[in-house]
mmCIF file of C-alpha atoms in Angstrom:
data_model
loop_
_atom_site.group_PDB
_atom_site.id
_atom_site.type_symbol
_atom_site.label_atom_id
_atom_site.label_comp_id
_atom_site.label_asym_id
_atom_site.label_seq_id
_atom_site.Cartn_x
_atom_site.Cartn_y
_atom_site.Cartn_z
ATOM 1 C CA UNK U 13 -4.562 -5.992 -8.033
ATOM 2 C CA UNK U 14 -0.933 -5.736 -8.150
ATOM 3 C CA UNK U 15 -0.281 -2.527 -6.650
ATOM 4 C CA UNK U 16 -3.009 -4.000 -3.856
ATOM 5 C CA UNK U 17 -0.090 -6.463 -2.977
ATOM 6 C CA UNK U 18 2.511 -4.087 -2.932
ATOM 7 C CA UNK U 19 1.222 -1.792 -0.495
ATOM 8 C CA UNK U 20 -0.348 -4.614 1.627
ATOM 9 C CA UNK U 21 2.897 -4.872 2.915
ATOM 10 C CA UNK U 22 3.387 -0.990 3.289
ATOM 11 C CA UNK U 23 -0.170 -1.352 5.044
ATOM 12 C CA UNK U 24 0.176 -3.770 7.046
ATOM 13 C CA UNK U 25 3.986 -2.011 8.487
ATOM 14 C CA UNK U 26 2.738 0.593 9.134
ATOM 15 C CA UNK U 27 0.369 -0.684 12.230
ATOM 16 C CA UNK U 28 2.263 -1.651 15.171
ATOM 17 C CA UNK U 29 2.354 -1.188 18.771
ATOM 18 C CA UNK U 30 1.121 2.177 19.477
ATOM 19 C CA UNK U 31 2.817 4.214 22.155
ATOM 20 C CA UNK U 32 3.324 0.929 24.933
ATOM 21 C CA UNK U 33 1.821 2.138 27.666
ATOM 22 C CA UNK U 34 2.638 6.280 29.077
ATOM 23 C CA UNK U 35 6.034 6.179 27.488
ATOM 24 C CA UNK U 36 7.556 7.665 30.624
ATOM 25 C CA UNK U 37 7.786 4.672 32.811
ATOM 26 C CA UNK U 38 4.433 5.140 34.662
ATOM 27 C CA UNK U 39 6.071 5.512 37.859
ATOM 28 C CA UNK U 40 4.649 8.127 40.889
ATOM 29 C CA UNK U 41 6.373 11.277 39.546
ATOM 30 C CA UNK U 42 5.834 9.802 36.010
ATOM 31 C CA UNK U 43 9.562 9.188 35.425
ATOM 32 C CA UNK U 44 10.045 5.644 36.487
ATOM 33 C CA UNK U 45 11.220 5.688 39.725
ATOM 34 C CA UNK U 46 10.178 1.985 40.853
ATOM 35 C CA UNK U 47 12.384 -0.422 38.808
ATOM 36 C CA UNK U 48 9.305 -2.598 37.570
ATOM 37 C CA UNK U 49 8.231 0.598 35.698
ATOM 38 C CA UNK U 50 11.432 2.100 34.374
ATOM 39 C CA UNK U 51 11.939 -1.499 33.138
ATOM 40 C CA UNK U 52 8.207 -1.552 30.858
ATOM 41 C CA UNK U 53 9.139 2.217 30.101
ATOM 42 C CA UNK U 54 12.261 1.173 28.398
ATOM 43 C CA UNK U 55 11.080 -1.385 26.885
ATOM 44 C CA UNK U 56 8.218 0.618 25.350
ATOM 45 C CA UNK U 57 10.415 3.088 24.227
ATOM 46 C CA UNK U 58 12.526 0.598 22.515
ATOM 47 C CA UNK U 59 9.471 -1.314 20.815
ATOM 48 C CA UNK U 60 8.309 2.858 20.040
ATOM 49 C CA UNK U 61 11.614 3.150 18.847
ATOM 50 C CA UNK U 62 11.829 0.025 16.644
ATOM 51 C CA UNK U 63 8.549 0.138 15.193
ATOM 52 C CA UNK U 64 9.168 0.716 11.361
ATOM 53 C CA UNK U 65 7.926 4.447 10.156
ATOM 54 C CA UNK U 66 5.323 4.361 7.759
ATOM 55 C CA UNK U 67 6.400 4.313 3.979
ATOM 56 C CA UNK U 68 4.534 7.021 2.137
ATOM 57 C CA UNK U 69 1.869 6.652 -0.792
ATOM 58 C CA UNK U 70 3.820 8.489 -3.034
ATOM 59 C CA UNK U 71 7.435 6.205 -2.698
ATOM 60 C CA UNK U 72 5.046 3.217 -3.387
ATOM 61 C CA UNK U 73 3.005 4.698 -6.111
ATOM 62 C CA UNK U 74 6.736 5.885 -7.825
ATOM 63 C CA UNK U 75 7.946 2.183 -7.273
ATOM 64 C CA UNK U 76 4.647 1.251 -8.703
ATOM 65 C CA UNK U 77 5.304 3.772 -11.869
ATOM 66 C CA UNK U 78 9.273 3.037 -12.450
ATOM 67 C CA UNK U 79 7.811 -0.466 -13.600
ATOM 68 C CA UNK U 80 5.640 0.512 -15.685
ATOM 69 C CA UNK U 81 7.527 3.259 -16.982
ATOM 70 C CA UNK U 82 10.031 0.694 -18.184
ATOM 71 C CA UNK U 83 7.962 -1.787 -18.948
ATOM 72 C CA UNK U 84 5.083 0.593 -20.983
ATOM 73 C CA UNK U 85 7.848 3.435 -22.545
ATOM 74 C CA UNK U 86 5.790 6.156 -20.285
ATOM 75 C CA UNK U 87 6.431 9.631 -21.231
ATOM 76 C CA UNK U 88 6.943 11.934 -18.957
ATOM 77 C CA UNK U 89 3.219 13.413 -18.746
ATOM 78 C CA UNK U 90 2.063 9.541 -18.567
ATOM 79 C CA UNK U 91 4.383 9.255 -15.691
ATOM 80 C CA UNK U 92 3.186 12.190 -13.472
ATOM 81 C CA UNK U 93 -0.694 11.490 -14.160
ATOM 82 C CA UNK U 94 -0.065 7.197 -13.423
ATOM 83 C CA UNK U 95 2.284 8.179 -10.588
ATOM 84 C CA UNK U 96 -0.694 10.453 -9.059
ATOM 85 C CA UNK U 97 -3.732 7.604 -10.093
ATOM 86 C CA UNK U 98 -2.035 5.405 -7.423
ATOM 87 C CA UNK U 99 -0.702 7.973 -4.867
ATOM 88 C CA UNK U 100 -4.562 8.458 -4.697
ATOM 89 C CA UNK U 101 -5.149 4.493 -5.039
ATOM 90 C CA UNK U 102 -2.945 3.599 -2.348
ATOM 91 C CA UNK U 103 -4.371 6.331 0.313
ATOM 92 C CA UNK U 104 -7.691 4.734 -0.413
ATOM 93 C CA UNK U 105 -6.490 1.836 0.190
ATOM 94 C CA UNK U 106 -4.938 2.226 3.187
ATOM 95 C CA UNK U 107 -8.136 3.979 4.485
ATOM 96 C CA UNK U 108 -10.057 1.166 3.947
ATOM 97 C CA UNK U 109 -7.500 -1.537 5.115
ATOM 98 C CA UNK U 110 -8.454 1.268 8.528
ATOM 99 C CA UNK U 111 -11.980 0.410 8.796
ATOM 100 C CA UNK U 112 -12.914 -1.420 11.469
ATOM 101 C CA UNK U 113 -16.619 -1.567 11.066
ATOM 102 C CA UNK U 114 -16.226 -3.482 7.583
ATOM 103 C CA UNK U 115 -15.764 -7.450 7.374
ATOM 104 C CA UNK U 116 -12.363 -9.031 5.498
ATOM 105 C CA UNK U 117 -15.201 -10.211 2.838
ATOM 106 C CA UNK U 118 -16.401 -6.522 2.049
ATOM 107 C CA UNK U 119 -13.050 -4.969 1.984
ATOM 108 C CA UNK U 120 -11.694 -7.685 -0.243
ATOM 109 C CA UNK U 121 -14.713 -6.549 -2.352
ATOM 110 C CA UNK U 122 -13.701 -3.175 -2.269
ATOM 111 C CA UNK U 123 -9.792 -3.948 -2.366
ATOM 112 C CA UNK U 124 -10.681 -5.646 -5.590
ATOM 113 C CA UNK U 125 -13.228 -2.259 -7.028
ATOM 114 C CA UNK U 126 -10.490 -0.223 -6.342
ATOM 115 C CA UNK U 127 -7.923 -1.945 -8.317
ATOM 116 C CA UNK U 128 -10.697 -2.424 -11.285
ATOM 117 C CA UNK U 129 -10.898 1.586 -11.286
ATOM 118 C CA UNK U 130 -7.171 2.238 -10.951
ATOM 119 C CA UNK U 131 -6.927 0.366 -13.844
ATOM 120 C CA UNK U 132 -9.558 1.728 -15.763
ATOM 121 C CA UNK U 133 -8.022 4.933 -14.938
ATOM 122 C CA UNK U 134 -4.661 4.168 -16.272
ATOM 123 C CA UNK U 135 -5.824 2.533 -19.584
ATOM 124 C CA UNK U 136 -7.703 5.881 -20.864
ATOM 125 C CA UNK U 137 -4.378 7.954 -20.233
ATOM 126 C CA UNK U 138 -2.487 5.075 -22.675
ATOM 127 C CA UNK U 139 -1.879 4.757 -26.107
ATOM 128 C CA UNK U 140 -2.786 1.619 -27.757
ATOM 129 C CA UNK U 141 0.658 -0.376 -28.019
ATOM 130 C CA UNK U 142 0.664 0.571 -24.192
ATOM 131 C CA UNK U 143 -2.887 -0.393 -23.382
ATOM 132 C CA UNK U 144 -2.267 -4.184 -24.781
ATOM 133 C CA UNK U 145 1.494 -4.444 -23.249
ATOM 134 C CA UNK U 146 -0.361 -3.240 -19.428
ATOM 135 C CA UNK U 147 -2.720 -5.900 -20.237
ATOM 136 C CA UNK U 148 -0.692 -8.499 -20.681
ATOM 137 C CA UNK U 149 0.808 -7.225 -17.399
ATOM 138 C CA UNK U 150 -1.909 -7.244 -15.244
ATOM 139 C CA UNK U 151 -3.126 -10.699 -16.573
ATOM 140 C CA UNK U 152 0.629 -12.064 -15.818
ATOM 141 C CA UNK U 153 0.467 -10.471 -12.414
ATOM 142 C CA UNK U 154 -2.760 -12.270 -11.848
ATOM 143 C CA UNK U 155 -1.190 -15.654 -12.877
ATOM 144 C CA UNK U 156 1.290 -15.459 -10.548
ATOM 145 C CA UNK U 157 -1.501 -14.263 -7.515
ATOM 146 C CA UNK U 158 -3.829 -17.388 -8.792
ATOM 147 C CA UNK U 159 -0.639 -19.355 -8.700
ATOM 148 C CA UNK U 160 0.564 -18.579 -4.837
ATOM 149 C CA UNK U 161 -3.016 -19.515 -3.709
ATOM 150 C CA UNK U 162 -2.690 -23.143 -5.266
#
């Protein structure tokens, strides 16, 4: 549930304005030779150029990890395989925050499956001290979640 939050944001950047129109001012010869059109062109190039660049699974999965690597004492093996559980979390996330044929209500469902297995995922790859400690995490994460709503 937590790292659902933390990419939501990366998710949600990530989709802007597309390309804003031709991108080469639309006028006859395609480079803007009417000033109406070389006016929308740069301003679509500007919004083009503005629009923040997608932040990659990976540097949110390691942001992700360097918490719990503090917070859990990961070894180095524990880091690598929890770094790649939500590299691969994340990408199926943002897949599914992609699909336009579900409803909000399903892909909350799923959203929330997702986590569930993540988690599940992380837990068998933990030693014991570490599996109450990420716990205690998760349920404090959730506190804070139920918390916002209220």
């Amino acid at each position: 549930m937590t790292f659902l939050l933390l990419s939501a944001n990366t998710i949600t950047a990530q989709y802007g304005n597309g390309y804003g129109g031709n991108g080469y001012g639309g006028g006859s010869n395609g480079y803007g030779n009417n000033g109406r059109s070389s006016q929308m062109s740069q301003m679509s190039q500007s919004n083009q150029q503005s629009a923040p660049k997608p932040i990659p699974a990976e540097v949110t999965a390691a942001k992700v990890v360097a918490y719990y690597k503090k917070e859990l004492n990961l070894d180095a093996l524990q880091e690598v395989v929890v770094t790649n559980i939500y590299t691969k979390s994340i990408k199926k996330q943002e897949a599914l925050f992609l699909k336009k044929e579900m409803s909000d209500e399903d892909k909350s469902k799923e959203f929330k499956v997702l986590s569930e297995m993540t988690d599940l995922e992380v837990m068998q790859i933990l030693n014991k001290d570490q599996k109450a400690k990420y716990r205690n995490l998760i349920e404090e994460q959730k506190s804070k979640i139920e918390s916002r709503k209220h």
